[in-house]
């Protein structure tokens, strides 16, 4: 095992021991996706510290435990079509791709991840990172304002947002399939943020629960934060 693989295994085992990681497909994805390939060259030695790390443009790659919490809450399945808002480094998109379109499953059964990034340079680097790690065929990167969702490929089985919004953007609810799940941090700068789990029933009824308190960078764009 390489040094990175040993460190990755340690993080995964800690997340299992703490009860955050439970589902075999979520655990498997965290064992396979190399986080060191999604951080900048100078940050590689920090890749398996379980915290966010800077990725440029004032943004961060999420901590492994935060990706684990969200991916457990999403109840992802092979074949799901998933929308992410906030591609950042592409790491979280790769984890989800490994769950909905696993490397060891026939590609005919694969789902797909659409990930939207508002900052052009980050959309470009996310694409490069996904290419070099072999996820480019299962993830589509879109450079636009994801606070409005991505209606072109809607509806989605699952939607997750990795930047904190002032409120839940209505277009995201509309772009969720009946039976779908959305996770989104809601709250602002210097204040309490809550990770919400929103479920749309088969009949279209929407229910909201809080998962935990969190600290994310801010969602920008039409339904995001302005002037802060
Ligand atoms: N999921 C990322 C972490 C993202 S940090 C990863 O695994 O690395 C949040 C990201 O959301 C930042 O890259 C930021 O530029 C992006 N973002 C903020 N507002 C956005 C918007 N309206 N549409 C799309 N991306 C947005």
PDB file of C-alpha atoms and ligand atoms in Angstrom:
ATOM      1  CA  UNK A   1       0.000   0.000   0.000  1.00  0.00           C
ATOM      2  CA  UNK A   2       1.218   3.519  -0.776  1.00  0.00           C
ATOM      3  CA  UNK A   3       1.505   6.163   1.969  1.00  0.00           C
ATOM      4  CA  UNK A   4      -1.679   7.792   0.675  1.00  0.00           C
ATOM      5  CA  UNK A   5      -3.583   4.504   0.681  1.00  0.00           C
ATOM      6  CA  UNK A   6      -2.549   3.842   4.286  1.00  0.00           C
ATOM      7  CA  UNK A   7      -3.710   7.347   5.332  1.00  0.00           C
ATOM      8  CA  UNK A   8      -6.949   7.002   3.365  1.00  0.00           C
ATOM      9  CA  UNK A   9      -7.684   3.689   5.087  1.00  0.00           C
ATOM     10  CA  UNK A  10      -7.082   5.311   8.481  1.00  0.00           C
ATOM     11  CA  UNK A  11      -9.577   8.136   7.753  1.00  0.00           C
ATOM     12  CA  UNK A  12     -12.192   5.654   6.510  1.00  0.00           C
ATOM     13  CA  UNK A  13     -11.719   3.409   9.560  1.00  0.00           C
ATOM     14  CA  UNK A  14     -12.078   6.429  11.890  1.00  0.00           C
ATOM     15  CA  UNK A  15     -15.322   7.427  10.158  1.00  0.00           C
ATOM     16  CA  UNK A  16     -16.638   3.858  10.509  1.00  0.00           C
ATOM     17  CA  UNK A  17     -15.625   3.731  14.203  1.00  0.00           C
ATOM     18  CA  UNK A  18     -17.340   7.067  14.882  1.00  0.00           C
ATOM     19  CA  UNK A  19     -20.567   5.754  13.330  1.00  0.00           C
ATOM     20  CA  UNK A  20     -20.626   8.291  10.468  1.00  0.00           C
ATOM     21  CA  UNK A  21     -19.872   5.751   7.725  1.00  0.00           C
ATOM     22  CA  UNK A  22     -22.283   2.795   7.671  1.00  0.00           C
ATOM     23  CA  UNK A  23     -23.347   1.892   4.149  1.00  0.00           C
ATOM     24  CA  UNK A  24     -21.035  -0.500   2.215  1.00  0.00           C
ATOM     25  CA  UNK A  25     -21.268   1.460  -1.077  1.00  0.00           C
ATOM     26  CA  UNK A  26     -20.426   4.759   0.679  1.00  0.00           C
ATOM     27  CA  UNK A  27     -17.501   3.139   2.515  1.00  0.00           C
ATOM     28  CA  UNK A  28     -16.253   1.560  -0.716  1.00  0.00           C
ATOM     29  CA  UNK A  29     -16.312   4.909  -2.549  1.00  0.00           C
ATOM     30  CA  UNK A  30     -14.216   6.559   0.173  1.00  0.00           C
ATOM     31  CA  UNK A  31     -11.708   3.707  -0.006  1.00  0.00           C
ATOM     32  CA  UNK A  32     -11.368   4.086  -3.789  1.00  0.00           C
ATOM     33  CA  UNK A  33     -11.382   7.810  -4.591  1.00  0.00           C
ATOM     34  CA  UNK A  34      -7.891   9.324  -4.114  1.00  0.00           C
ATOM     35  CA  UNK A  35      -8.442  12.695  -2.340  1.00  0.00           C
ATOM     36  CA  UNK A  36      -4.754  13.531  -2.887  1.00  0.00           C
ATOM     37  CA  UNK A  37      -5.491  13.933  -6.619  1.00  0.00           C
ATOM     38  CA  UNK A  38      -8.120  16.641  -5.927  1.00  0.00           C
ATOM     39  CA  UNK A  39      -5.985  18.977  -3.811  1.00  0.00           C
ATOM     40  CA  UNK A  40      -3.227  21.280  -5.097  1.00  0.00           C
ATOM     41  CA  UNK A  41       0.290  19.854  -5.408  1.00  0.00           C
ATOM     42  CA  UNK A  42       1.483  21.681  -2.270  1.00  0.00           C
ATOM     43  CA  UNK A  43      -1.418  20.298  -0.212  1.00  0.00           C
ATOM     44  CA  UNK A  44      -1.024  16.588  -1.022  1.00  0.00           C
ATOM     45  CA  UNK A  45       0.619  15.794   2.308  1.00  0.00           C
ATOM     46  CA  UNK A  46      -2.501  17.235   4.051  1.00  0.00           C
ATOM     47  CA  UNK A  47      -4.970  15.287   1.884  1.00  0.00           C
ATOM     48  CA  UNK A  48      -5.960  12.892   4.682  1.00  0.00           C
ATOM     49  CA  UNK A  49      -6.422  15.401   7.451  1.00  0.00           C
ATOM     50  CA  UNK A  50     -10.191  15.232   7.983  1.00  0.00           C
ATOM     51  CA  UNK A  51     -10.830  18.928   7.362  1.00  0.00           C
ATOM     52  CA  UNK A  52     -11.591  21.280   4.453  1.00  0.00           C
ATOM     53  CA  UNK A  53      -8.526  22.486   2.490  1.00  0.00           C
ATOM     54  CA  UNK A  54      -8.097  25.547   0.227  1.00  0.00           C
ATOM     55  CA  UNK A  55      -8.466  24.883  -3.531  1.00  0.00           C
ATOM     56  CA  UNK A  56      -8.005  28.477  -4.776  1.00  0.00           C
ATOM     57  CA  UNK A  57     -10.455  31.335  -5.477  1.00  0.00           C
ATOM     58  CA  UNK A  58     -11.294  31.424  -1.740  1.00  0.00           C
ATOM     59  CA  UNK A  59     -13.036  28.028  -1.930  1.00  0.00           C
ATOM     60  CA  UNK A  60     -12.388  24.710  -0.185  1.00  0.00           C
ATOM     61  CA  UNK A  61     -12.601  20.970  -0.811  1.00  0.00           C
ATOM     62  CA  UNK A  62     -15.046  19.555   1.776  1.00  0.00           C
ATOM     63  CA  UNK A  63     -13.755  17.458   4.686  1.00  0.00           C
ATOM     64  CA  UNK A  64     -14.080  13.682   4.199  1.00  0.00           C
ATOM     65  CA  UNK A  65     -16.485  13.433   7.175  1.00  0.00           C
ATOM     66  CA  UNK A  66     -18.790  16.023   5.579  1.00  0.00           C
ATOM     67  CA  UNK A  67     -18.873  14.120   2.265  1.00  0.00           C
ATOM     68  CA  UNK A  68     -19.576  10.946   4.284  1.00  0.00           C
ATOM     69  CA  UNK A  69     -22.454  12.549   6.241  1.00  0.00           C
ATOM     70  CA  UNK A  70     -24.068  13.861   3.042  1.00  0.00           C
ATOM     71  CA  UNK A  71     -23.590  10.656   1.040  1.00  0.00           C
ATOM     72  CA  UNK A  72     -25.073   8.546   3.845  1.00  0.00           C
ATOM     73  CA  UNK A  73     -28.073  10.903   4.092  1.00  0.00           C
ATOM     74  CA  UNK A  74     -28.658  10.815   0.316  1.00  0.00           C
ATOM     75  CA  UNK A  75     -29.285   7.030   0.243  1.00  0.00           C
ATOM     76  CA  UNK A  76     -27.644   6.813  -3.195  1.00  0.00           C
ATOM     77  CA  UNK A  77     -28.215   3.805  -5.461  1.00  0.00           C
ATOM     78  CA  UNK A  78     -26.594   2.445  -8.625  1.00  0.00           C
ATOM     79  CA  UNK A  79     -28.284   4.101 -11.609  1.00  0.00           C
ATOM     80  CA  UNK A  80     -29.253   7.357  -9.882  1.00  0.00           C
ATOM     81  CA  UNK A  81     -29.050  10.647 -11.767  1.00  0.00           C
ATOM     82  CA  UNK A  82     -27.539  13.137  -9.368  1.00  0.00           C
ATOM     83  CA  UNK A  83     -27.068  16.917  -9.442  1.00  0.00           C
ATOM     84  CA  UNK A  84     -24.346  18.601  -7.365  1.00  0.00           C
ATOM     85  CA  UNK A  85     -24.191  22.373  -6.911  1.00  0.00           C
ATOM     86  CA  UNK A  86     -20.594  23.450  -6.192  1.00  0.00           C
ATOM     87  CA  UNK A  87     -18.140  21.163  -8.017  1.00  0.00           C
ATOM     88  CA  UNK A  88     -15.098  22.799  -6.368  1.00  0.00           C
ATOM     89  CA  UNK A  89     -12.292  20.253  -6.766  1.00  0.00           C
ATOM     90  CA  UNK A  90     -14.576  17.514  -8.131  1.00  0.00           C
ATOM     91  CA  UNK A  91     -13.824  15.213  -5.161  1.00  0.00           C
ATOM     92  CA  UNK A  92     -17.367  14.914  -3.811  1.00  0.00           C
ATOM     93  CA  UNK A  93     -18.705  14.374  -7.352  1.00  0.00           C
ATOM     94  CA  UNK A  94     -16.201  11.504  -7.817  1.00  0.00           C
ATOM     95  CA  UNK A  95     -17.335   9.857  -4.549  1.00  0.00           C
ATOM     96  CA  UNK A  96     -20.976  10.033  -5.654  1.00  0.00           C
ATOM     97  CA  UNK A  97     -20.060   8.760  -9.142  1.00  0.00           C
ATOM     98  CA  UNK A  98     -18.341   5.734  -7.579  1.00  0.00           C
ATOM     99  CA  UNK A  99     -21.638   4.945  -5.771  1.00  0.00           C
ATOM    100  CA  UNK A 100     -24.172   5.540  -8.587  1.00  0.00           C
ATOM    101  CA  UNK A 101     -21.832   4.297 -11.350  1.00  0.00           C
ATOM    102  CA  UNK A 102     -19.362   1.897  -9.677  1.00  0.00           C
ATOM    103  CA  UNK A 103     -16.198   0.932 -11.541  1.00  0.00           C
ATOM    104  CA  UNK A 104     -17.000  -2.776 -11.015  1.00  0.00           C
ATOM    105  CA  UNK A 105     -20.545  -2.636 -12.460  1.00  0.00           C
ATOM    106  CA  UNK A 106     -21.486  -2.858 -16.155  1.00  0.00           C
ATOM    107  CA  UNK A 107     -21.605   0.690 -17.533  1.00  0.00           C
ATOM    108  CA  UNK A 108     -25.098   0.011 -18.961  1.00  0.00           C
ATOM    109  CA  UNK A 109     -26.384   0.182 -15.370  1.00  0.00           C
ATOM    110  CA  UNK A 110     -24.508   3.378 -14.522  1.00  0.00           C
ATOM    111  CA  UNK A 111     -26.170   6.501 -13.248  1.00  0.00           C
ATOM    112  CA  UNK A 112     -24.623   9.924 -13.818  1.00  0.00           C
ATOM    113  CA  UNK A 113     -23.505  12.978 -11.872  1.00  0.00           C
ATOM    114  CA  UNK A 114     -24.037  16.524 -13.166  1.00  0.00           C
ATOM    115  CA  UNK A 115     -22.010  19.041 -11.199  1.00  0.00           C
ATOM    116  CA  UNK A 116     -22.352  22.805 -11.555  1.00  0.00           C
ATOM    117  CA  UNK A 117     -19.545  25.249 -10.680  1.00  0.00           C
ATOM    118  CA  UNK A 118     -19.874  29.043 -10.911  1.00  0.00           C
ATOM    119  CA  UNK A 119     -16.106  29.876 -10.955  1.00  0.00           C
ATOM    120  CA  UNK A 120     -14.636  29.069 -14.409  1.00  0.00           C
ATOM    121  CA  UNK A 121     -11.103  28.206 -13.197  1.00  0.00           C
ATOM    122  CA  UNK A 122     -12.512  25.736 -10.648  1.00  0.00           C
ATOM    123  CA  UNK A 123     -14.828  24.148 -13.230  1.00  0.00           C
ATOM    124  CA  UNK A 124     -11.721  23.667 -15.386  1.00  0.00           C
ATOM    125  CA  UNK A 125      -9.612  22.135 -12.597  1.00  0.00           C
ATOM    126  CA  UNK A 126     -12.494  19.894 -11.448  1.00  0.00           C
ATOM    127  CA  UNK A 127     -12.674  18.567 -14.999  1.00  0.00           C
ATOM    128  CA  UNK A 128      -8.923  17.885 -15.035  1.00  0.00           C
ATOM    129  CA  UNK A 129      -9.061  16.143 -11.641  1.00  0.00           C
ATOM    130  CA  UNK A 130     -11.985  13.948 -12.729  1.00  0.00           C
ATOM    131  CA  UNK A 131     -10.196  13.122 -15.970  1.00  0.00           C
ATOM    132  CA  UNK A 132      -6.966  11.978 -14.305  1.00  0.00           C
ATOM    133  CA  UNK A 133      -8.822   9.849 -11.729  1.00  0.00           C
ATOM    134  CA  UNK A 134     -11.020   8.151 -14.349  1.00  0.00           C
ATOM    135  CA  UNK A 135     -14.399   9.711 -13.485  1.00  0.00           C
ATOM    136  CA  UNK A 136     -14.823  11.993 -16.474  1.00  0.00           C
ATOM    137  CA  UNK A 137     -17.153   9.482 -18.178  1.00  0.00           C
ATOM    138  CA  UNK A 138     -19.560   9.451 -15.208  1.00  0.00           C
ATOM    139  CA  UNK A 139     -19.510  13.149 -14.303  1.00  0.00           C
ATOM    140  CA  UNK A 140     -20.529  16.148 -16.431  1.00  0.00           C
ATOM    141  CA  UNK A 141     -19.158  19.512 -15.277  1.00  0.00           C
ATOM    142  CA  UNK A 142     -21.207  22.612 -16.063  1.00  0.00           C
ATOM    143  CA  UNK A 143     -19.809  26.142 -15.617  1.00  0.00           C
ATOM    144  CA  UNK A 144     -22.854  28.183 -14.606  1.00  0.00           C
ATOM    145  CA  UNK A 145     -24.985  29.435 -11.721  1.00  0.00           C
ATOM    146  CA  UNK A 146     -26.180  26.277 -10.000  1.00  0.00           C
ATOM    147  CA  UNK A 147     -28.413  28.121  -7.521  1.00  0.00           C
ATOM    148  CA  UNK A 148     -30.969  27.801 -10.326  1.00  0.00           C
ATOM    149  CA  UNK A 149     -30.203  24.082 -10.630  1.00  0.00           C
ATOM    150  CA  UNK A 150     -29.589  22.595 -14.062  1.00  0.00           C
ATOM    151  CA  UNK A 151     -33.032  22.280 -15.716  1.00  0.00           C
ATOM    152  CA  UNK A 152     -31.529  20.868 -18.942  1.00  0.00           C
ATOM    153  CA  UNK A 153     -31.110  17.390 -17.378  1.00  0.00           C
ATOM    154  CA  UNK A 154     -33.885  17.507 -14.726  1.00  0.00           C
ATOM    155  CA  UNK A 155     -35.488  15.741 -12.960  1.00  0.00           C
ATOM    156  CA  UNK A 156     -32.895  14.200 -10.635  1.00  0.00           C
ATOM    157  CA  UNK A 157     -33.097  11.313  -8.149  1.00  0.00           C
ATOM    158  CA  UNK A 158     -30.808  13.190  -5.789  1.00  0.00           C
ATOM    159  CA  UNK A 159     -29.516  16.767  -5.483  1.00  0.00           C
ATOM    160  CA  UNK A 160     -26.821  17.987  -3.096  1.00  0.00           C
ATOM    161  CA  UNK A 161     -25.469  21.480  -2.534  1.00  0.00           C
ATOM    162  CA  UNK A 162     -21.974  22.034  -1.131  1.00  0.00           C
ATOM    163  CA  UNK A 163     -22.235  25.773  -0.405  1.00  0.00           C
ATOM    164  CA  UNK A 164     -24.473  27.481   2.166  1.00  0.00           C
ATOM    165  CA  UNK A 165     -27.651  29.112   0.825  1.00  0.00           C
ATOM    166  CA  UNK A 166     -29.794  31.836   2.430  1.00  0.00           C
ATOM    167  CA  UNK A 167     -32.812  29.590   1.868  1.00  0.00           C
ATOM    168  CA  UNK A 168     -33.695  26.478  -0.154  1.00  0.00           C
ATOM    169  CA  UNK A 169     -33.833  27.557  -3.828  1.00  0.00           C
ATOM    170  CA  UNK A 170     -37.270  26.667  -5.222  1.00  0.00           C
ATOM    171  CA  UNK A 171     -35.842  25.501  -8.613  1.00  0.00           C
ATOM    172  CA  UNK A 172     -33.966  22.713  -6.798  1.00  0.00           C
ATOM    173  CA  UNK A 173     -37.214  21.406  -5.276  1.00  0.00           C
ATOM    174  CA  UNK A 174     -38.838  21.558  -8.704  1.00  0.00           C
ATOM    175  CA  UNK A 175     -35.962  19.644 -10.338  1.00  0.00           C
ATOM    176  CA  UNK A 176     -36.193  16.771  -7.822  1.00  0.00           C
ATOM    177  CA  UNK A 177     -38.077  13.603  -8.848  1.00  0.00           C
ATOM    178  CA  UNK A 178     -40.966  12.368  -6.683  1.00  0.00           C
ATOM    179  CA  UNK A 179     -39.236  10.068  -4.158  1.00  0.00           C
ATOM    180  CA  UNK A 180     -36.108  12.216  -4.461  1.00  0.00           C
ATOM    181  CA  UNK A 181     -33.780  13.566  -1.751  1.00  0.00           C
ATOM    182  CA  UNK A 182     -32.004  16.933  -1.529  1.00  0.00           C
ATOM    183  CA  UNK A 183     -29.323  17.887   1.011  1.00  0.00           C
ATOM    184  CA  UNK A 184     -28.356  21.536   1.387  1.00  0.00           C
ATOM    185  CA  UNK A 185     -26.639  23.671   4.016  1.00  0.00           C
ATOM    186  CA  UNK A 186     -28.776  26.704   4.861  1.00  0.00           C
ATOM    187  CA  UNK A 187     -27.430  29.662   6.816  1.00  0.00           C
ATOM    188  CA  UNK A 188     -24.995  32.478   6.396  1.00  0.00           C
ATOM    189  CA  UNK A 189     -21.570  33.881   7.089  1.00  0.00           C
ATOM    190  CA  UNK A 190     -20.658  34.218  10.770  1.00  0.00           C
ATOM    191  CA  UNK A 191     -23.891  32.487  11.733  1.00  0.00           C
ATOM    192  CA  UNK A 192     -25.424  29.140  12.353  1.00  0.00           C
ATOM    193  CA  UNK A 193     -25.707  26.897   9.280  1.00  0.00           C
ATOM    194  CA  UNK A 194     -27.782  23.765   9.252  1.00  0.00           C
ATOM    195  CA  UNK A 195     -27.508  20.832   6.860  1.00  0.00           C
ATOM    196  CA  UNK A 196     -31.074  20.105   5.713  1.00  0.00           C
ATOM    197  CA  UNK A 197     -32.452  16.823   4.398  1.00  0.00           C
ATOM    198  CA  UNK A 198     -35.417  17.463   2.122  1.00  0.00           C
ATOM    199  CA  UNK A 199     -37.511  14.595   0.811  1.00  0.00           C
ATOM    200  CA  UNK A 200     -40.140  14.737  -1.918  1.00  0.00           C
ATOM    201  CA  UNK A 201     -42.694  11.930  -1.543  1.00  0.00           C
ATOM    202  CA  UNK A 202     -44.130   9.910  -4.422  1.00  0.00           C
ATOM    203  CA  UNK A 203     -47.122  12.266  -4.324  1.00  0.00           C
ATOM    204  CA  UNK A 204     -44.916  15.363  -4.339  1.00  0.00           C
ATOM    205  CA  UNK A 205     -45.212  16.263  -0.633  1.00  0.00           C
ATOM    206  CA  UNK A 206     -42.033  17.972   0.615  1.00  0.00           C
ATOM    207  CA  UNK A 207     -40.693  17.393   4.147  1.00  0.00           C
ATOM    208  CA  UNK A 208     -37.605  18.957   5.741  1.00  0.00           C
ATOM    209  CA  UNK A 209     -35.406  17.675   8.582  1.00  0.00           C
ATOM    210  CA  UNK A 210     -32.159  18.972  10.035  1.00  0.00           C
ATOM    211  CA  UNK A 211     -29.145  16.620   9.947  1.00  0.00           C
ATOM    212  CA  UNK A 212     -26.551  18.664  11.880  1.00  0.00           C
ATOM    213  CA  UNK A 213     -24.901  22.074  12.126  1.00  0.00           C
ATOM    214  CA  UNK A 214     -22.171  22.767   9.568  1.00  0.00           C
ATOM    215  CA  UNK A 215     -19.757  25.436   8.190  1.00  0.00           C
ATOM    216  CA  UNK A 216     -19.702  25.781   4.406  1.00  0.00           C
ATOM    217  CA  UNK A 217     -18.493  28.487   2.012  1.00  0.00           C
ATOM    218  CA  UNK A 218     -21.312  30.623   0.630  1.00  0.00           C
ATOM    219  CA  UNK A 219     -23.597  29.875  -2.289  1.00  0.00           C
ATOM    220  CA  UNK A 220     -23.520  32.715  -4.830  1.00  0.00           C
ATOM    221  CA  UNK A 221     -25.728  33.437  -7.837  1.00  0.00           C
ATOM    222  CA  UNK A 222     -29.413  34.236  -8.211  1.00  0.00           C
ATOM    223  CA  UNK A 223     -30.618  32.309  -5.127  1.00  0.00           C
ATOM    224  CA  UNK A 224     -27.340  32.700  -3.209  1.00  0.00           C
ATOM    225  CA  UNK A 225     -25.814  35.299  -0.900  1.00  0.00           C
ATOM    226  CA  UNK A 226     -25.125  38.769  -2.281  1.00  0.00           C
ATOM    227  CA  UNK A 227     -23.007  41.584  -0.860  1.00  0.00           C
ATOM    228  CA  UNK A 228     -21.477  39.479   1.948  1.00  0.00           C
TER     229      UNK A 228
HETATM  230  N1  LIG B   1     -17.920  19.873  -3.497  1.00  0.00           N
HETATM  231  C1  LIG B   1     -16.630  20.534  -3.532  1.00  0.00           C
HETATM  232  C2  LIG B   1     -16.486  21.583  -2.458  1.00  0.00           C
HETATM  233  C3  LIG B   1     -17.090  22.799  -2.936  1.00  0.00           C
HETATM  234  S1  LIG B   1     -16.853  24.322  -2.078  1.00  0.00           S
HETATM  235  C4  LIG B   1     -15.478  19.544  -3.508  1.00  0.00           C
HETATM  236  O1  LIG B   1     -15.710  18.336  -3.361  1.00  0.00           O
HETATM  237  O2  LIG B   1     -14.336  19.985  -3.648  1.00  0.00           O
HETATM  238  C5  LIG B   1     -18.270  25.145  -2.769  1.00  0.00           C
HETATM  239  C6  LIG B   1     -18.188  25.440  -4.239  1.00  0.00           C
HETATM  240  O3  LIG B   1     -19.439  26.000  -4.624  1.00  0.00           O
HETATM  241  C7  LIG B   1     -17.124  26.465  -4.613  1.00  0.00           C
HETATM  242  O4  LIG B   1     -16.284  25.919  -5.592  1.00  0.00           O
HETATM  243  C8  LIG B   1     -17.943  27.631  -5.172  1.00  0.00           C
HETATM  244  O5  LIG B   1     -17.299  28.333  -6.215  1.00  0.00           O
HETATM  245  C9  LIG B   1     -19.197  26.935  -5.648  1.00  0.00           C
HETATM  246  N2  LIG B   1     -20.385  27.782  -5.801  1.00  0.00           N
HETATM  247  C10 LIG B   1     -20.801  28.807  -5.027  1.00  0.00           C
HETATM  248  N3  LIG B   1     -21.956  29.321  -5.506  1.00  0.00           N
HETATM  249  C11 LIG B   1     -22.280  28.599  -6.612  1.00  0.00           C
HETATM  250  C12 LIG B   1     -23.350  28.641  -7.548  1.00  0.00           C
HETATM  251  N4  LIG B   1     -24.348  29.521  -7.464  1.00  0.00           N
HETATM  252  N5  LIG B   1     -23.358  27.743  -8.558  1.00  0.00           N
HETATM  253  C13 LIG B   1     -22.363  26.813  -8.685  1.00  0.00           C
HETATM  254  N6  LIG B   1     -21.310  26.743  -7.835  1.00  0.00           N
HETATM  255  C14 LIG B   1     -21.273  27.608  -6.806  1.00  0.00           C
END
